[in-house]
Coordinates of C-alpha atoms in Angstrom, one line a residue:
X1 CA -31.3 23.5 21.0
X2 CA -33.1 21.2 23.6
X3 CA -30.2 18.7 23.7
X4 CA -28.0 22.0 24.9
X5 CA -30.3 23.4 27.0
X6 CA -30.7 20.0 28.9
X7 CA -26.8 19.7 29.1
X8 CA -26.1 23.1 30.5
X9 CA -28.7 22.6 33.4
X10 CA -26.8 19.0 33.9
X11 CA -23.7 20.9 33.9
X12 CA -25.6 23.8 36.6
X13 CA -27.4 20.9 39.1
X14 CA -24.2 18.5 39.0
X15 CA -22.2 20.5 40.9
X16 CA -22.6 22.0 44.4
X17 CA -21.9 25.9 43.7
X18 CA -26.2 26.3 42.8
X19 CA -26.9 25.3 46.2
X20 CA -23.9 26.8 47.7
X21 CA -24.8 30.0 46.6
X22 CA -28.7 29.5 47.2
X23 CA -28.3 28.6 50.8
X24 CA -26.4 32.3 51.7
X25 CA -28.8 34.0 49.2
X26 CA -32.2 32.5 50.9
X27 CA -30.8 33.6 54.2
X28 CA -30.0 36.9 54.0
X29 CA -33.8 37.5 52.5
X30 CA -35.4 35.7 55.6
X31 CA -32.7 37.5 58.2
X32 CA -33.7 41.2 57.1
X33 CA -37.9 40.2 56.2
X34 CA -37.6 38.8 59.5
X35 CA -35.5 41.6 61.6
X36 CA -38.1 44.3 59.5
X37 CA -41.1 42.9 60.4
X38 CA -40.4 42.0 64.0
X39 CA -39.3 45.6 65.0
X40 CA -42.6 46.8 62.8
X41 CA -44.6 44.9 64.9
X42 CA -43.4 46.3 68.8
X43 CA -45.8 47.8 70.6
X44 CA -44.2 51.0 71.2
X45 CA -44.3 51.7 67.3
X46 CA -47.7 50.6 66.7
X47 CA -49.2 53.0 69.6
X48 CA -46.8 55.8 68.5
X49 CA -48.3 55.3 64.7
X50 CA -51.7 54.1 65.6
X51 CA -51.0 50.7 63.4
X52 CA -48.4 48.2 62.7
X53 CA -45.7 49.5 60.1
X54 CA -44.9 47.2 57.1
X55 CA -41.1 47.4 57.9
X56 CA -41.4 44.0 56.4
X57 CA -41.6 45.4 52.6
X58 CA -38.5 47.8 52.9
X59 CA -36.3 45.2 54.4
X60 CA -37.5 42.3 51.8
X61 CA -36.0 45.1 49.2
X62 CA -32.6 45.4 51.7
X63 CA -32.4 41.6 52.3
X64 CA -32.8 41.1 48.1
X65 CA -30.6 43.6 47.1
X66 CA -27.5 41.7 49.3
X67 CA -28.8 38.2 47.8
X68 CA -28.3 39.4 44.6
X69 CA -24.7 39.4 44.6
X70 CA -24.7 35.6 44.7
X71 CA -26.8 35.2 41.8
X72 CA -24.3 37.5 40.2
X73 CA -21.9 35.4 41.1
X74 CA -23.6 32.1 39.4
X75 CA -24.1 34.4 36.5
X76 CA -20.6 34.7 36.2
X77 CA -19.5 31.1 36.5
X78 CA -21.6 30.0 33.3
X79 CA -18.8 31.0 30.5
X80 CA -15.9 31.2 33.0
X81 CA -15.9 28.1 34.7
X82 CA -16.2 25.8 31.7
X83 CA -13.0 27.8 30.4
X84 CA -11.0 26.8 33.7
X85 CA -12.1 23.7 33.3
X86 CA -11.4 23.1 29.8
X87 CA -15.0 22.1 28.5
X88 CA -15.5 25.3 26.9
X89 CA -14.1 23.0 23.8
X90 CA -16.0 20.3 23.5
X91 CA -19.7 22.5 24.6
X92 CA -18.6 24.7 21.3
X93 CA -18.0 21.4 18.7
X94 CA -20.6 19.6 20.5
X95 CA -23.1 22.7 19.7
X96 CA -24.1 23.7 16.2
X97 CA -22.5 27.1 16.6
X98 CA -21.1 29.3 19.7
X99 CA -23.4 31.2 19.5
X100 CA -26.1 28.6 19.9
X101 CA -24.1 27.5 23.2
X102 CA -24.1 31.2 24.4
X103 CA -27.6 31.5 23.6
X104 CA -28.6 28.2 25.9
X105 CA -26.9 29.1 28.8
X106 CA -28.3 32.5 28.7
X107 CA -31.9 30.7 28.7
X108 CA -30.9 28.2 31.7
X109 CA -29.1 30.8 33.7
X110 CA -32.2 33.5 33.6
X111 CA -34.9 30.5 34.9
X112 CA -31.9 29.2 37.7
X113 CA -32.0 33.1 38.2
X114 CA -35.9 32.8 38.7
X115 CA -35.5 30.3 41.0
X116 CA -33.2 31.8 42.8
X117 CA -35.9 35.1 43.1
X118 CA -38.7 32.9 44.1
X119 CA -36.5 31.2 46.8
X120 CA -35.6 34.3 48.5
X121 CA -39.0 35.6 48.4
X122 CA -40.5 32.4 49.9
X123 CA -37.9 32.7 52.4
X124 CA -38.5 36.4 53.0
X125 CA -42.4 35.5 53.5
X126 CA -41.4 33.1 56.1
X127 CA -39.4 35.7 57.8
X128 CA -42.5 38.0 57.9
X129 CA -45.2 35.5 59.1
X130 CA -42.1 34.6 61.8
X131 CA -42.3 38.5 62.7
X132 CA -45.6 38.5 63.1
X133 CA -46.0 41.7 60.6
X134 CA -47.0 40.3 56.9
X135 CA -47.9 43.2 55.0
X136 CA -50.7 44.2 52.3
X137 CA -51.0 41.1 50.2
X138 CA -51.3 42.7 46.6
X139 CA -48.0 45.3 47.9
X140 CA -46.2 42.3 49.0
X141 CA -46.5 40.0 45.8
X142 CA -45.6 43.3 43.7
X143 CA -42.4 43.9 45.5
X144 CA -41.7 40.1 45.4
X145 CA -42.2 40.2 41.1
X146 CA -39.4 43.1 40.8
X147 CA -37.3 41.3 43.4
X148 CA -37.4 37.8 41.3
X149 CA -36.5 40.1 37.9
X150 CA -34.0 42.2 39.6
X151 CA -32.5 38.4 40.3
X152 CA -32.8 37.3 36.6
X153 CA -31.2 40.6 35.4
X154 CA -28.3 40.1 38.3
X155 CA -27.6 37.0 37.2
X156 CA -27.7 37.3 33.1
X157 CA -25.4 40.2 33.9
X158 CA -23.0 37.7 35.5
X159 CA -23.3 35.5 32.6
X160 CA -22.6 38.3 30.0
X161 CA -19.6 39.9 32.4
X162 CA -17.8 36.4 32.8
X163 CA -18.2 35.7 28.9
X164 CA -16.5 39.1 28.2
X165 CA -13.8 38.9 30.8
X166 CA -13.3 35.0 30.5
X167 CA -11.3 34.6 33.6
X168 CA -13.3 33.2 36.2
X169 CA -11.5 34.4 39.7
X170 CA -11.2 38.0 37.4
X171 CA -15.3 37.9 37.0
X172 CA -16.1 36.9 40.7
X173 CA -13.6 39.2 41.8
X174 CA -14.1 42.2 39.9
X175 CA -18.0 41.7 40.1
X176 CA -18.0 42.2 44.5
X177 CA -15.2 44.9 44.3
X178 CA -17.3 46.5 42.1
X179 CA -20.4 46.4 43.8
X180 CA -19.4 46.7 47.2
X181 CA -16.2 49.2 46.5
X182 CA -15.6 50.7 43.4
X183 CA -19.3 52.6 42.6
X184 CA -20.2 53.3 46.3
X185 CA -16.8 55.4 46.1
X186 CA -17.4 56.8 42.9
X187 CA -21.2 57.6 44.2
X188 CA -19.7 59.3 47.5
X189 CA -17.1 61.5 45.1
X190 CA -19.8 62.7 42.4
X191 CA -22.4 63.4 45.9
X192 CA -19.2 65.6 47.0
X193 CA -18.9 67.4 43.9
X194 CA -22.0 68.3 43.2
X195 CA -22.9 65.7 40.8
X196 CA -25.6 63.6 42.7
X197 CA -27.9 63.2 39.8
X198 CA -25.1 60.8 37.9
X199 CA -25.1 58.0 41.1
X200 CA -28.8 56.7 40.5
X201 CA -28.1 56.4 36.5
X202 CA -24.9 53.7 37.6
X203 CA -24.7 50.2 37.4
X204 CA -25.1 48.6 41.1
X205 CA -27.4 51.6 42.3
X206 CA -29.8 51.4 39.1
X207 CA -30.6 47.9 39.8
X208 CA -30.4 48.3 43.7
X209 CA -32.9 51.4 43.4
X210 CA -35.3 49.7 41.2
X211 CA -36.2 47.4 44.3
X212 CA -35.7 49.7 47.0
X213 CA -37.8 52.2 45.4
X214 CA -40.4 50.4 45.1
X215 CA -40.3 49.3 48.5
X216 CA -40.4 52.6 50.1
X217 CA -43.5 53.5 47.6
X218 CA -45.5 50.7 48.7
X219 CA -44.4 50.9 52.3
X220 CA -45.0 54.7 53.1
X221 CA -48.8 54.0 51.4
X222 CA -49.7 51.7 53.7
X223 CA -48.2 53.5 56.7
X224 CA -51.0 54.2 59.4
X225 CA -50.9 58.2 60.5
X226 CA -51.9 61.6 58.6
X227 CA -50.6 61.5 54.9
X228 CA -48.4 64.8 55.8
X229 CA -46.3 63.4 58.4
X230 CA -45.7 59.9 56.3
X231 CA -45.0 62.1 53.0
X232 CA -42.2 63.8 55.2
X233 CA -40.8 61.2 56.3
X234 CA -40.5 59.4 53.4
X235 CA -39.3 63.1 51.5
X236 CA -37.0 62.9 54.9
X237 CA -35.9 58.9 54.4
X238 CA -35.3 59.1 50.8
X239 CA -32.7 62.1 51.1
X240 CA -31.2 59.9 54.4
X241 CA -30.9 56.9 51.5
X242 CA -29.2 59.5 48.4
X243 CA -32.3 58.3 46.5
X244 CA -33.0 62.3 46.5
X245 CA -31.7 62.1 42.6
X246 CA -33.4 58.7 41.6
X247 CA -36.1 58.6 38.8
X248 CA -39.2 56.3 39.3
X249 CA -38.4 52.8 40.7
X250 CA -39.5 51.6 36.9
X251 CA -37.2 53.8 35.2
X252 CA -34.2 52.4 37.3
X253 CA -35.3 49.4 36.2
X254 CA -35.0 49.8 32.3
X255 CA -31.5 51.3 33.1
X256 CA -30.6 48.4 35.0
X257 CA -31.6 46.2 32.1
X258 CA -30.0 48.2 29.5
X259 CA -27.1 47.7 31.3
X260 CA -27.4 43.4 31.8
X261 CA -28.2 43.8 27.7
X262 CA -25.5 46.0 26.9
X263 CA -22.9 44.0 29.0
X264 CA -24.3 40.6 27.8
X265 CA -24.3 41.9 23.9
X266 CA -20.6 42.5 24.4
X267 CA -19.7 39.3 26.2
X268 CA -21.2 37.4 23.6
X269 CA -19.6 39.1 20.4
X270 CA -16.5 38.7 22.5
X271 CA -17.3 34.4 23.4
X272 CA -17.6 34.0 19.6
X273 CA -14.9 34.9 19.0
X274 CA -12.3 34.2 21.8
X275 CA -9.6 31.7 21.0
X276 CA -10.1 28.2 22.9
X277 CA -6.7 26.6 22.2

């Protein structure tokens, strides 16, 4: 098992898609830290509120969410791009089963998933210290521990998508339109007829939610002002964001998960048994 999982992280770090993907990924989590916590920190703000505002926590959550789609895209390289490539061959008779070979790359594309999570949120701290507005320490490494899992679980989805679907340009495709078409339109046709509970219980919204939730928990407790007005707005902000409907930030989480297990289960019943000829 060692022998495959050192080849599959040769086969990850030989090439330049990791880094390709990182780069985007690390600066899109140090853009929106860095926007948040900069227009947090103005002066008219802090007067109005009496304090500065931790806009750096919500946007870390925005910037992590949009990062996400390129481990996502990683993810679904793993099975896919060894099958363009033809290797998909010789990593199944080199291995002692399929299986095996699955299970390794699962195990090397959840750690590269890891790293990409720590990446972003060392990039995201930068972008607060750089806007002058670094939030509560304890609130900032909790939002930064769902962020790096929220990573792991995008990118073991990808993994378990591509092995289903085994057509790399299909995965990479279908994964965006997806997450950036198909379920915000679906969301926006069940708000419209009277079904806004079903959105937060989908796919791309679960695992968005589980950050952004959390976010706007730890945010609105360390905003300065009377505890009314901030539980207002933040009864106000969540009904502006369609979380109105969205169980506990944790709860989107294990729905998120369930998903990444259920769609990972399935791609790797179908990988054992796909034809490689």
């Amino acid at each position: 098992m060692n022998r495959l999982i050192t080849a599959e992280y040769r086969k990850v770090f030989t090439t330049k898609l990791w880094w390709a993907l990182l780069i985007p990924a690390a600066a899109l989590s140090l853009a929106f830290t860095w926007g948040g916590a900069a227009l947090g920190a103005l002066g008219d703000i802090d007067r109005e509120l009496g304090g500065v505002v931790p806009l750096a926590l919500p946007a870390f959550a925005q910037g992590i969410n949009f990062a996400s789609v390129f481990g996502l895209i990683l993810g679904g390289t793993a099975v896919t791009g060894e099958i363009r490539h033809k290797t998909i061959t010789t990593s199944y008779l080199t291995g002692p089963t399929r299986g095996a070979v699955l299970a390794a790359k699962l195990f090397v594309y959840s750690t590269i998933g890891a790293v990409y999570g720590l990446v972003c949120m060392l990039a995201a701290t930068l972008g607060a210290l750089l806007g002058n507005n670094f939030p509560d320490t304890d609130d900032w490494f909790t939002l930064a521990g769902a962020g790096v899992v929220a990573m792991v679980m995008w990118t073991l989805l990808g993994v378990g998508v591509g092995a289903l679907i085994g057509n790399q340009v299909g995965t990479t495709v279908g994964l965006i339109v997806y997450v950036l078409i198909i379920e915000p339109i679906i969301s926006v046709v069940l708000r419209s007829n009277d079904a806004g509970h079903v959105p937060p219980y989908l796919l791309n919204t679960s695992g968005s939610n589980m950050v952004t939730d959390l976010s706007l928990d730890l945010f609105f407790a360390g905003l300065p002002g009377s505890s009314r007005r901030n539980q207002r707005a933040y009864e106000d902000l969540r009904e502006f964001l369609s979380l109105t409907d969205s169980p506990q930030w944790w709860v989107s989480g294990l729905i998120f998960v369930g998903y990444a297990v259920a769609l990972g289960l399935a791609g790797w019943l179908v990988a054992r048994r796909r034809d490689i000829t």
